[in-house]
mmCIF file of C-alpha atoms and ligand atoms in Angstrom:
data_model
loop_
_atom_site.group_PDB
_atom_site.id
_atom_site.type_symbol
_atom_site.label_atom_id
_atom_site.label_comp_id
_atom_site.label_asym_id
_atom_site.label_seq_id
_atom_site.Cartn_x
_atom_site.Cartn_y
_atom_site.Cartn_z
ATOM 1 C CA MET A 1 80.799 -116.493 100.401
ATOM 2 C CA ILE A 2 83.921 -114.566 101.312
ATOM 3 C CA SER A 3 86.524 -116.126 103.543
ATOM 4 C CA ALA A 4 89.949 -115.248 104.829
ATOM 5 C CA ARG A 5 92.537 -116.643 107.173
ATOM 6 C CA TYR A 6 94.632 -114.438 109.422
ATOM 7 C CA ARG A 7 97.837 -115.735 110.916
ATOM 8 C CA GLU A 8 100.255 -114.419 113.528
ATOM 9 C CA ILE A 9 98.106 -111.446 114.482
ATOM 10 C CA GLY A 10 97.242 -112.403 118.084
ATOM 11 C CA VAL A 11 93.453 -112.046 118.002
ATOM 12 C CA ARG A 12 91.603 -111.643 121.262
ATOM 13 C CA MET A 13 88.602 -113.693 120.238
ATOM 14 C CA GLU A 14 86.210 -112.319 122.856
ATOM 15 C CA ASN A 15 87.035 -108.695 122.058
ATOM 16 C CA PHE A 16 86.713 -109.438 118.351
ATOM 17 C CA GLN A 17 83.234 -110.923 118.807
ATOM 18 C CA GLN A 18 82.113 -108.049 121.029
ATOM 19 C CA ALA A 19 83.408 -105.420 118.594
ATOM 20 C CA ILE A 20 81.410 -106.705 115.619
ATOM 21 C CA PRO A 21 77.888 -105.427 116.486
ATOM 22 C CA GLY A 22 79.114 -101.818 116.765
ATOM 23 C CA TYR A 23 80.903 -102.004 113.436
ATOM 24 C CA VAL A 24 78.089 -103.617 111.460
ATOM 25 C CA GLN A 25 75.595 -101.076 112.782
ATOM 26 C CA GLN A 26 77.637 -98.380 111.072
ATOM 27 C CA VAL A 27 76.615 -99.856 107.728
ATOM 28 C CA GLY A 28 72.962 -100.419 108.647
ATOM 29 C CA TRP A 29 73.011 -104.064 109.766
ATOM 30 C CA THR A 30 71.672 -105.380 113.062
ATOM 31 C CA VAL A 31 72.581 -108.538 114.939
ATOM 32 C CA LYS A 32 69.792 -111.102 114.877
ATOM 33 C CA LYS A 33 71.486 -113.963 116.674
ATOM 34 C CA THR A 34 74.885 -114.802 118.158
ATOM 35 C CA ILE A 35 76.141 -118.277 118.952
ATOM 36 C CA SER A 36 79.524 -118.587 120.565
ATOM 37 C CA GLY A 37 81.651 -121.629 121.240
ATOM 38 C CA GLN A 38 84.994 -122.041 122.896
ATOM 39 C CA ASN A 39 87.110 -121.080 119.896
ATOM 40 C CA SER A 40 84.435 -119.918 117.539
ATOM 41 C CA PHE A 41 81.383 -117.756 117.072
ATOM 42 C CA MET A 42 78.629 -117.210 114.576
ATOM 43 C CA ILE A 43 76.708 -113.964 114.170
ATOM 44 C CA GLU A 44 73.548 -113.708 112.095
ATOM 45 C CA LEU A 45 72.791 -110.254 110.714
ATOM 46 C CA LYS A 46 69.802 -108.670 109.073
ATOM 47 C CA LYS A 47 69.006 -105.490 107.228
ATOM 48 C CA GLY A 48 65.409 -104.662 106.389
ATOM 49 C CA LEU A 49 63.043 -107.495 105.505
ATOM 50 C CA PHE A 50 65.126 -109.309 102.940
ATOM 51 C CA ASP A 51 68.821 -108.899 103.502
ATOM 52 C CA LYS A 52 70.473 -111.502 105.662
ATOM 53 C CA ALA A 53 74.130 -112.159 106.324
ATOM 54 C CA MET A 54 76.265 -114.385 108.476
ATOM 55 C CA ILE A 55 79.683 -114.010 110.041
ATOM 56 C CA LYS A 56 81.519 -117.117 111.238
ATOM 57 C CA ALA A 57 84.901 -117.114 112.932
ATOM 58 C CA ARG A 58 86.939 -119.919 114.388
ATOM 59 C CA GLY A 59 90.515 -120.596 115.401
ATOM 60 C CA ILE A 60 93.159 -119.624 117.866
ATOM 61 C CA PRO A 61 94.773 -116.203 118.433
ATOM 62 C CA GLN A 62 97.591 -116.915 115.951
ATOM 63 C CA ASP A 63 95.462 -118.586 113.282
ATOM 64 C CA ILE A 64 91.890 -117.499 112.768
ATOM 65 C CA TYR A 65 89.522 -118.256 109.918
ATOM 66 C CA VAL A 66 86.635 -115.904 109.100
ATOM 67 C CA GLU A 67 83.737 -116.528 106.732
ATOM 68 C CA VAL A 68 81.106 -114.029 105.604
ATOM 69 C CA GLU A 69 77.952 -114.903 103.731
ATOM 70 C CA GLY A 70 76.696 -111.572 102.502
ATOM 71 C CA PRO A 71 77.961 -108.390 100.882
ATOM 72 C CA GLN A 72 81.597 -107.380 100.817
ATOM 73 C CA GLU A 73 80.984 -104.341 103.013
ATOM 74 C CA ILE A 74 80.513 -106.757 105.919
ATOM 75 C CA MET A 75 83.867 -108.420 105.355
ATOM 76 C CA ASP A 76 85.494 -104.981 105.183
ATOM 77 C CA ILE A 77 83.958 -104.015 108.472
ATOM 78 C CA VAL A 78 84.800 -107.366 110.095
ATOM 79 C CA GLU A 79 88.424 -106.735 109.169
ATOM 80 C CA GLN A 80 88.236 -103.372 110.906
ATOM 81 C CA ALA A 81 86.842 -105.037 114.029
ATOM 82 C CA LEU A 82 89.609 -107.609 113.801
ATOM 83 C CA ALA A 83 92.306 -104.938 113.499
ATOM 84 C CA GLY A 84 90.898 -103.287 116.613
ATOM 85 C CA SER A 85 91.021 -106.451 118.673
ATOM 86 C CA CYS A 86 94.361 -108.039 117.895
ATOM 87 C CA ASP A 87 97.917 -107.475 119.106
ATOM 88 C CA ASN A 88 99.523 -107.163 115.704
ATOM 89 C CA PRO A 89 97.179 -105.429 113.230
ATOM 90 C CA GLY A 90 100.143 -104.701 110.938
ATOM 91 C CA ALA A 91 100.370 -108.413 110.085
ATOM 92 C CA ILE A 92 96.832 -108.594 108.681
ATOM 93 C CA VAL A 93 96.749 -109.639 105.048
ATOM 94 C CA GLY A 94 93.451 -108.222 103.764
ATOM 95 C CA TRP A 95 90.794 -110.569 102.376
ATOM 96 C CA LYS A 96 90.913 -108.914 98.956
ATOM 97 C CA GLN A 97 94.610 -109.644 98.677
ATOM 98 C CA GLN A 98 94.016 -113.194 99.876
ATOM 99 C CA ALA A 99 91.225 -113.612 97.314
ATOM 100 C CA ALA A 100 93.514 -112.405 94.534
ATOM 101 C CA GLN A 101 96.157 -114.962 95.546
ATOM 102 C CA GLN A 102 93.535 -117.715 95.679
ATOM 103 C CA ALA A 103 92.149 -116.759 92.276
ATOM 104 C CA MET A 104 95.633 -117.194 90.806
ATOM 105 C CA GLU A 105 96.004 -120.592 92.436
ATOM 106 C CA LEU A 106 92.513 -121.536 91.283
ATOM 107 C CA ALA A 107 93.351 -120.570 87.715
ATOM 108 C CA LYS A 108 96.377 -122.877 87.910
ATOM 109 C CA SER A 109 94.338 -125.771 89.285
ATOM 110 C CA PHE A 110 91.379 -125.187 86.985
ATOM 111 C CA ALA A 111 92.623 -127.892 84.661
ATOM 112 C CA GLY A 112 92.314 -130.236 87.636
ATOM 113 C CA ILE A 113 88.619 -129.448 88.102
ATOM 114 C CA PHE A 114 87.719 -130.063 84.471
ATOM 115 C CA PRO A 115 90.333 -132.615 83.445
ATOM 116 C CA GLY A 116 91.415 -132.160 79.875
ATOM 117 C CA MET A 117 89.831 -128.758 79.726
ATOM 118 C CA ILE A 118 90.934 -126.704 76.816
ATOM 119 C CA PRO A 119 90.625 -123.022 77.557
ATOM 120 C CA PRO A 120 88.090 -121.432 75.232
ATOM 121 C CA PRO A 121 89.507 -118.796 72.902
ATOM 122 C CA ALA A 122 87.716 -115.912 74.624
ATOM 123 C CA PRO A 123 89.061 -114.869 78.030
ATOM 124 C CA ALA A 124 87.126 -117.167 80.345
ATOM 125 C CA GLN A 125 86.175 -116.459 83.896
ATOM 126 C CA ALA A 126 86.478 -119.201 86.458
ATOM 127 C CA PRO A 127 82.974 -120.013 87.798
ATOM 128 C CA THR A 128 83.701 -118.284 91.056
ATOM 129 C CA GLN A 129 83.211 -114.718 92.184
ATOM 130 C CA PRO A 130 85.489 -112.492 90.174
ATOM 131 C CA VAL A 131 88.109 -110.721 92.232
ATOM 132 C CA GLN A 132 86.939 -107.198 92.873
ATOM 133 C CA VAL A 133 89.252 -104.479 91.726
ATOM 134 C CA PRO A 134 88.638 -101.095 93.277
ATOM 135 C CA THR A 135 86.659 -99.050 90.803
ATOM 136 C CA PRO A 136 87.043 -95.293 90.618
ATOM 137 C CA ALA A 137 84.177 -93.381 92.203
ATOM 138 C CA LYS A 138 81.491 -92.894 89.577
ATOM 139 C CA PRO A 139 79.535 -89.698 89.182
ATOM 140 C CA LYS A 140 76.371 -89.950 91.237
ATOM 141 C CA LEU A 141 73.078 -89.288 89.525
ATOM 142 C CA GLU A 142 70.854 -87.072 91.674
ATOM 143 C CA ALA A 143 67.802 -86.389 89.532
ATOM 144 C CA CYS A 144 65.629 -88.487 87.229
ATOM 145 C CA MET A 145 66.843 -88.261 83.642
ATOM 146 C CA HIS A 146 63.260 -88.201 82.401
ATOM 147 C CA CYS A 147 61.356 -85.866 84.787
ATOM 148 C CA ALA A 148 64.171 -84.340 86.911
ATOM 149 C CA ALA A 149 62.579 -85.445 90.197
ATOM 150 C CA PRO A 150 65.138 -86.117 92.952
ATOM 151 C CA LEU A 151 66.384 -89.709 93.228
ATOM 152 C CA THR A 152 67.362 -91.556 96.380
ATOM 153 C CA TYR A 153 69.003 -94.963 96.341
ATOM 154 C CA ASP A 154 71.631 -97.189 97.963
ATOM 155 C CA PRO A 155 75.186 -96.809 96.671
ATOM 156 C CA GLU A 156 75.122 -100.494 95.551
ATOM 157 C CA GLU A 157 72.256 -99.946 93.142
ATOM 158 C CA VAL A 158 73.044 -99.452 89.480
ATOM 159 C CA LEU A 159 69.569 -98.959 88.024
ATOM 160 C CA VAL A 160 66.996 -96.947 89.919
ATOM 161 C CA ILE A 161 63.302 -96.506 89.198
ATOM 162 C CA CYS A 162 62.003 -92.946 89.511
ATOM 163 C CA ASN A 163 59.267 -92.743 92.157
ATOM 164 C CA TYR A 164 57.430 -90.099 90.186
ATOM 165 C CA CYS A 165 57.427 -91.166 86.559
ATOM 166 C CA GLY A 166 58.638 -94.781 86.731
ATOM 167 C CA TYR A 167 61.572 -94.190 84.385
ATOM 168 C CA ILE A 168 64.574 -96.470 84.946
ATOM 169 C CA ASN A 169 67.708 -94.421 85.516
ATOM 170 C CA ASN A 170 71.218 -95.733 85.128
ATOM 171 C CA THR A 171 73.135 -94.220 88.072
ATOM 172 C CA THR A 172 76.252 -93.836 85.940
ATOM 173 C CA GLY A 173 74.249 -91.542 83.658
ATOM 174 C CA GLU A 174 74.553 -93.948 80.723
ATOM 175 C CA GLN A 175 71.551 -95.124 78.766
ATOM 176 C CA ALA A 176 69.329 -97.678 80.503
ATOM 177 C CA PRO A 177 69.070 -101.201 79.027
ATOM 178 C CA ARG A 178 66.008 -102.724 77.365
ATOM 179 C CA TYR A 179 63.461 -103.544 80.026
ATOM 180 C CA SER A 180 59.977 -104.930 80.489
ATOM 181 C CA MET A 181 57.828 -106.518 83.163
ATOM 182 C CA LEU A 182 55.629 -109.542 83.782
ATOM 183 C CA PRO A 183 51.971 -109.328 84.817
ATOM 184 C CA ILE A 184 50.679 -110.613 88.163
ATOM 185 C CA VAL A 185 48.514 -113.655 87.452
ATOM 186 C CA LEU A 186 48.379 -115.396 90.829
ATOM 187 C CA SER A 187 46.815 -114.042 93.998
ATOM 188 C CA GLY A 188 48.501 -114.457 97.370
ATOM 189 C CA SER A 189 46.170 -117.310 98.362
ATOM 190 C CA GLN A 190 46.882 -119.163 95.102
ATOM 191 C CA ALA A 191 50.597 -118.693 95.761
ATOM 192 C CA ILE A 192 50.195 -120.176 99.246
ATOM 193 C CA GLU A 193 48.481 -123.267 97.752
ATOM 194 C CA ILE A 194 51.478 -123.726 95.430
ATOM 195 C CA ALA A 195 53.854 -123.252 98.365
ATOM 196 C CA LYS A 196 51.941 -125.915 100.349
ATOM 197 C CA ASP A 197 52.239 -128.385 97.473
ATOM 198 C CA HIS A 198 55.938 -127.634 97.342
ATOM 199 C CA ALA A 199 56.343 -128.078 101.101
ATOM 200 C CA ALA A 200 54.391 -131.356 101.022
ATOM 201 C CA LYS A 201 56.979 -132.849 98.642
ATOM 202 C CA GLY A 202 59.529 -132.777 101.467
ATOM 203 C CA VAL A 203 60.806 -135.979 102.991
ATOM 204 C CA PHE A 204 58.471 -137.197 105.781
ATOM 205 C CA VAL A 205 56.028 -134.357 105.174
ATOM 206 C CA THR A 206 52.409 -135.077 104.382
ATOM 207 C CA ARG A 207 49.945 -132.725 102.766
ATOM 208 C CA GLY A 208 48.163 -132.547 106.144
ATOM 209 C CA MET A 209 51.323 -131.378 107.879
ATOM 210 C CA ALA A 210 51.902 -128.769 105.189
ATOM 211 C CA GLU A 211 48.294 -127.608 105.679
ATOM 212 C CA SER A 212 48.687 -127.264 109.426
ATOM 213 C CA ALA A 213 52.015 -125.428 109.271
ATOM 214 C CA GLU A 214 51.885 -121.822 110.424
ATOM 215 C CA TRP A 215 51.690 -119.895 107.179
ATOM 216 C CA GLY A 216 53.018 -116.489 108.071
ATOM 217 C CA LEU A 217 54.343 -113.477 106.238
ATOM 218 C CA ILE A 218 53.541 -113.153 102.548
ATOM 219 C CA VAL A 219 54.765 -110.180 100.541
ATOM 220 C CA MET A 220 54.937 -109.272 96.875
ATOM 221 C CA ARG A 221 57.974 -107.668 95.307
ATOM 222 C CA TYR A 222 58.877 -106.922 91.728
ATOM 223 C CA VAL A 223 62.357 -108.437 91.390
ATOM 224 C CA PRO A 224 64.675 -107.457 88.530
ATOM 225 C CA ASN A 225 66.096 -110.357 86.512
ATOM 226 C CA TRP A 226 68.620 -110.141 83.710
ATOM 227 C CA ALA A 227 67.606 -112.437 80.858
ATOM 228 C CA VAL A 228 70.930 -113.466 79.344
ATOM 229 C CA THR A 229 71.298 -115.805 76.381
ATOM 230 C CA ILE A 230 74.534 -117.754 76.355
ATOM 231 C CA ASN A 231 75.763 -119.677 73.358
ATOM 232 C CA LEU A 232 77.717 -122.788 74.265
ATOM 233 C CA GLU A 233 80.091 -123.971 71.561
ATOM 234 C CA GLY A 234 82.690 -126.704 71.593
ATOM 235 C CA ASP A 235 82.934 -130.358 72.450
ATOM 236 C CA ILE A 236 82.785 -132.626 75.433
ATOM 237 C CA GLU A 237 84.153 -136.081 75.900
ATOM 238 C CA GLY A 238 82.513 -137.867 78.779
ATOM 239 C CA ARG A 239 79.629 -139.872 80.092
ATOM 240 C CA LYS A 240 76.088 -138.555 80.138
ATOM 241 C CA ALA A 241 74.290 -138.572 83.470
ATOM 242 C CA LEU A 242 71.022 -140.512 83.787
ATOM 243 C CA PHE A 243 69.737 -137.570 85.744
ATOM 244 C CA LYS A 244 71.648 -134.350 85.930
ATOM 245 C CA THR A 245 73.251 -133.288 89.158
ATOM 246 C CA LYS A 246 75.668 -130.608 90.235
ATOM 247 C CA ASP A 247 76.639 -132.609 93.266
ATOM 248 C CA VAL A 248 80.014 -134.255 92.735
ATOM 249 C CA LYS A 249 79.186 -137.046 95.204
ATOM 250 C CA LYS A 250 76.056 -137.911 93.249
ATOM 251 C CA GLN A 251 78.022 -137.807 89.994
ATOM 252 C CA VAL A 252 80.389 -140.365 91.471
ATOM 253 C CA ALA A 253 77.476 -142.478 92.779
ATOM 254 C CA GLN A 254 76.018 -142.607 89.266
ATOM 255 C CA GLU A 255 79.385 -143.690 87.914
ATOM 256 C CA VAL A 256 79.609 -146.529 90.420
ATOM 257 C CA ALA A 257 76.025 -147.616 89.715
ATOM 258 C CA LEU A 258 76.657 -147.663 85.969
ATOM 259 C CA GLN A 259 79.760 -149.752 86.389
ATOM 260 C CA ALA A 260 77.844 -152.216 88.559
ATOM 261 C CA ILE A 261 75.091 -152.479 85.924
ATOM 262 C CA GLY A 262 77.747 -152.845 83.256
ATOM 263 C CA GLY A 263 79.490 -155.562 85.231
ATOM 264 C CA ALA A 264 76.262 -157.473 85.853
ATOM 265 C CA LEU A 265 75.190 -157.250 82.225
ATOM 266 C CA GLY A 266 78.669 -158.228 81.116
ATOM 267 C CA GLY A 267 78.504 -161.280 83.336
ATOM 268 C CA MET A 268 75.105 -162.287 81.985
ATOM 269 C CA LEU A 269 76.143 -161.824 78.412
ATOM 270 C CA GLY A 270 79.359 -163.620 79.060
ATOM 271 C CA GLY A 271 81.380 -160.725 77.737
ATOM 272 C CA SER A 272 83.198 -157.821 79.212
ATOM 273 C CA GLY A 273 81.199 -155.334 81.269
ATOM 274 C CA GLU A 274 83.335 -152.551 79.961
ATOM 275 C CA ALA A 275 81.351 -152.109 76.798
ATOM 276 C CA VAL A 276 78.242 -151.107 78.722
ATOM 277 C CA ALA A 277 79.888 -149.183 81.533
ATOM 278 C CA ASP A 278 82.327 -147.357 79.359
ATOM 279 C CA ARG A 279 79.963 -145.080 77.492
ATOM 280 C CA THR A 280 82.404 -142.264 77.006
ATOM 281 C CA GLU A 281 81.234 -140.338 74.024
ATOM 282 C CA ARG A 282 82.475 -137.314 72.267
ATOM 283 C CA MET A 283 79.739 -134.804 71.675
ATOM 284 C CA SER A 284 79.867 -131.538 69.871
ATOM 285 C CA ILE A 285 77.994 -128.822 71.683
ATOM 286 C CA SER A 286 76.174 -125.983 69.990
ATOM 287 C CA GLU A 287 73.391 -124.700 72.132
ATOM 288 C CA ALA A 288 71.776 -121.416 73.086
ATOM 289 C CA MET A 289 70.823 -121.376 76.775
ATOM 290 C CA ASP A 290 68.574 -118.804 78.428
ATOM 291 C CA VAL A 291 70.025 -118.001 81.826
ATOM 292 C CA PRO A 292 68.143 -115.808 84.295
ATOM 293 C CA VAL A 293 70.358 -113.856 86.666
ATOM 294 C CA VAL A 294 68.634 -112.088 89.529
ATOM 295 C CA ALA A 295 69.975 -108.541 89.663
ATOM 296 C CA ARG A 296 70.334 -108.553 93.452
ATOM 297 C CA LYS A 297 73.404 -109.314 95.515
ATOM 298 C CA ALA A 298 71.737 -111.361 98.284
ATOM 299 C CA PRO A 299 72.414 -115.014 97.397
ATOM 300 C CA GLU A 300 69.045 -116.340 98.606
ATOM 301 C CA PHE A 301 67.361 -114.806 95.581
ATOM 302 C CA GLN A 302 69.454 -116.781 93.083
ATOM 303 C CA PRO A 303 67.654 -119.774 91.596
ATOM 304 C CA ASP A 304 69.669 -122.794 90.414
ATOM 305 C CA ALA A 305 70.671 -122.591 86.778
ATOM 306 C CA GLY A 306 68.021 -124.440 84.825
ATOM 307 C CA ALA A 307 65.582 -124.408 87.770
ATOM 308 C CA TYR A 308 63.725 -121.241 86.793
ATOM 309 C CA LYS A 309 62.583 -119.963 83.421
ATOM 310 C CA ILE A 310 61.489 -116.369 83.023
ATOM 311 C CA PRO A 311 58.108 -116.565 81.248
ATOM 312 C CA LEU A 312 59.405 -114.285 78.477
ATOM 313 C CA ASP A 313 56.344 -114.884 76.279
ATOM 314 C CA ARG A 314 54.240 -112.934 78.776
ATOM 315 C CA LYS A 315 56.386 -109.827 79.055
ATOM 316 C CA GLU A 316 54.774 -106.415 78.808
ATOM 317 C CA PRO A 317 56.087 -102.854 78.599
ATOM 318 C CA PHE A 318 57.233 -101.593 81.998
ATOM 319 C CA LYS A 319 54.822 -99.384 83.878
ATOM 320 C CA LYS A 320 54.734 -98.223 87.456
ATOM 321 C CA THR A 321 52.528 -100.376 89.693
ATOM 322 C CA GLY A 322 51.486 -100.105 93.323
ATOM 323 C CA GLU A 323 53.806 -102.981 94.195
ATOM 324 C CA GLU A 324 57.225 -102.334 95.609
ATOM 325 C CA THR A 325 59.967 -102.781 93.043
ATOM 326 C CA LEU A 326 63.520 -103.719 93.990
ATOM 327 C CA ASN A 327 66.295 -101.830 92.271
ATOM 328 C CA VAL A 328 69.113 -103.384 90.295
ATOM 329 C CA GLU A 329 72.373 -104.101 92.124
ATOM 330 C CA ILE A 330 74.120 -106.159 89.437
ATOM 331 C CA SER A 331 75.068 -104.573 86.119
ATOM 332 C CA ALA A 332 74.388 -106.172 82.734
ATOM 333 C CA GLN A 333 78.095 -106.874 82.418
ATOM 334 C CA GLU A 334 78.336 -108.618 85.808
ATOM 335 C CA ALA A 335 75.167 -110.577 84.992
ATOM 336 C CA THR A 336 76.701 -111.738 81.702
ATOM 337 C CA GLU A 337 79.831 -112.988 83.464
ATOM 338 C CA ARG A 338 77.718 -114.800 86.044
ATOM 339 C CA ALA A 339 75.485 -116.276 83.321
ATOM 340 C CA LYS A 340 78.528 -117.728 81.494
ATOM 341 C CA GLY A 341 79.574 -119.590 84.640
ATOM 342 C CA LEU A 342 76.013 -120.783 85.332
ATOM 343 C CA ALA A 343 75.559 -122.024 81.750
ATOM 344 C CA LEU A 344 78.824 -124.012 81.859
ATOM 345 C CA GLN A 345 77.857 -125.437 85.247
ATOM 346 C CA GLU A 346 74.436 -126.477 83.929
ATOM 347 C CA LEU A 347 76.031 -128.162 80.899
ATOM 348 C CA ARG A 348 78.605 -129.928 83.066
ATOM 349 C CA SER A 349 75.837 -131.244 85.351
ATOM 350 C CA ARG A 350 74.490 -133.386 82.503
ATOM 351 C CA TYR A 351 77.591 -135.588 82.667
ATOM 352 C CA THR A 352 78.831 -137.899 85.377
ATOM 353 C CA PHE A 353 82.348 -137.976 84.052
ATOM 354 C CA VAL A 354 84.185 -135.594 81.763
ATOM 355 C CA SER A 355 87.551 -136.400 80.260
ATOM 356 C CA ARG A 356 87.650 -133.366 78.029
ATOM 357 C CA PHE A 357 85.677 -130.148 78.427
ATOM 358 C CA GLY A 358 86.380 -127.855 75.507
ATOM 359 C CA VAL A 359 83.354 -125.612 75.594
ATOM 360 C CA GLY A 360 83.289 -121.837 75.411
ATOM 361 C CA ALA A 361 80.428 -119.644 76.652
ATOM 362 C CA TYR A 362 79.587 -116.614 74.535
ATOM 363 C CA PRO A 363 76.864 -114.081 75.296
ATOM 364 C CA MET A 364 74.343 -113.470 72.514
ATOM 365 C CA GLY A 365 72.995 -109.946 72.192
ATOM 366 C CA GLU A 366 72.458 -107.545 75.057
ATOM 367 C CA PRO A 367 70.878 -108.791 78.282
ATOM 368 C CA GLU A 368 67.329 -107.615 78.829
ATOM 369 C CA LEU A 369 65.997 -106.572 82.198
ATOM 370 C CA ILE A 370 62.713 -108.223 83.214
ATOM 371 C CA TYR A 371 60.871 -107.174 86.362
ATOM 372 C CA ALA A 372 59.152 -110.309 87.695
ATOM 373 C CA PRO A 373 56.469 -110.270 90.424
ATOM 374 C CA TRP A 374 57.452 -112.728 93.127
ATOM 375 C CA TRP A 375 55.554 -113.774 96.221
ATOM 376 C CA PHE A 376 57.835 -114.254 99.242
ATOM 377 C CA ILE A 377 56.228 -116.623 101.713
ATOM 378 C CA GLU A 378 57.422 -117.603 105.144
ATOM 379 C CA TYR A 379 56.117 -120.488 107.222
ATOM 380 C CA ARG A 380 56.931 -122.469 110.323
ATOM 381 C CA MET A 381 56.715 -126.209 110.598
ATOM 382 C CA GLY A 382 58.122 -128.495 113.300
ATOM 383 C CA GLY A 383 59.607 -125.497 115.069
ATOM 384 C CA ARG A 384 61.664 -124.301 112.103
ATOM 385 C CA SER A 385 61.212 -121.424 109.662
ATOM 386 C CA PHE A 386 61.217 -121.902 105.925
ATOM 387 C CA SER A 387 60.687 -119.647 102.986
ATOM 388 C CA VAL A 388 59.378 -120.147 99.505
ATOM 389 C CA ILE A 389 59.327 -117.822 96.533
ATOM 390 C CA VAL A 390 56.521 -118.270 94.009
ATOM 391 C CA ASP A 391 56.585 -116.487 90.655
ATOM 392 C CA ALA A 392 53.236 -114.662 90.533
ATOM 393 C CA CYS A 393 53.238 -114.790 86.730
ATOM 394 C CA SER A 394 54.069 -118.435 85.956
ATOM 395 C CA GLY A 395 53.341 -120.039 89.345
ATOM 396 C CA SER A 396 56.724 -121.754 89.455
ATOM 397 C CA VAL A 397 58.532 -122.154 92.771
ATOM 398 C CA ILE A 398 61.827 -120.317 92.507
ATOM 399 C CA ALA A 399 63.655 -120.898 95.704
ATOM 400 C CA GLY A 400 62.387 -122.890 98.576
ATOM 401 C CA GLN A 401 64.195 -124.618 101.261
ATOM 402 C CA ARG A 402 61.985 -127.628 101.470
ATOM 403 C CA PRO A 403 61.439 -128.876 105.006
ATOM 404 C CA TRP A 404 63.206 -131.999 105.967
ATOM 405 C CA LEU A 405 61.828 -133.316 109.218
ATOM 406 C CA PRO A 406 63.859 -135.819 111.187
ATOM 407 C CA LYS A 407 61.959 -138.854 112.485
ATOM 408 C CA GLY A 408 59.912 -138.363 115.635
ATOM 409 C CA VAL A 409 58.926 -134.780 114.994
ATOM 410 C CA THR A 410 55.209 -134.516 115.522
ATOM 411 C CA LYS A 411 53.076 -131.922 113.860
ATOM 412 C CA ARG A 412 52.099 -128.894 115.847
ATOM 413 C CA ARG A 413 48.648 -127.512 116.089
HETATM 414 ZN ZN1 ZN B 1 61.164 -89.427 86.717
#
């Protein structure tokens, strides 16, 4: 998510909202839905079948806050719309500049997030989006490096598959990385059965309700994943979680529960509860973690770290298939940076409390590109739309907003 706050620019909120559709259309997006409030609005955008984005704005003319979920080009264009609908465009501090300032502040407060954190020797990236520095225009590749057929692709894409011979071209003209693909094992109807099982695990959802949901669009896409291996080295002083969670509130809840157990046990044993509750341990960490990073920019593709394993034992040499293959939008280098953050996050989630986090994340070897066949399934239940992704090779559910039905919602026929 990208966000920025604009002060003292005198925004005319209505004009700003009305200007957005025209601007986003210039970069190929269309408005799907607009919701406007008194001092706020929300615009949902879409591009093609898969790309979704959201613009949210709220505030008063002299202090407005804008949030974009989606690619940076949208934030750029929103800023243009903003400049065209305010009284003092000269006072706009661009979001990139704001992000750079925030990154500096974040770096300063990083010690506060991981108390006692000792910076690893290698230059570490905070687990947030790196600040984008403008890169010089790179030479554009126009023909396949293998068969010389013409290539067409979006400017965001870094690796492009030739439509004629199936060769993977690096648009910078450099050598392509190692790559392979996974076979399709599951049919669409098998994938839907898996999706139903997944849906039925939702709160207040029965298998019968999952069965009678409207199972709609199902499409297959080959999705590029970077398989990155990250070596975690260092030590941690803290308390191990009973179950791992990335949610800080749940981490705190576990802490409280442990102290209560400790206190109760202490009382029964007639001693101090501290001994049980205070399980702070110092552990040395030396672990290689496989981290899949989806090579697409849209966030809805990204599985949780640790939630998806690429079935690497089934990989095969890449060949062109009849299925549509998505091109790569995230370079090996970007994927490695992202994987470092994800690996540290996954490790941190195993602890409820950390008093010292001295772990460094180091990439091992070169990332390998794996094209994985994924079924994208949409369904409607209780008047809402959900989507599930099922890996057609391993059958695992990758992303899936599980339905949560509030009480009183009856099933629809
Ligand atoms: Zn070719």
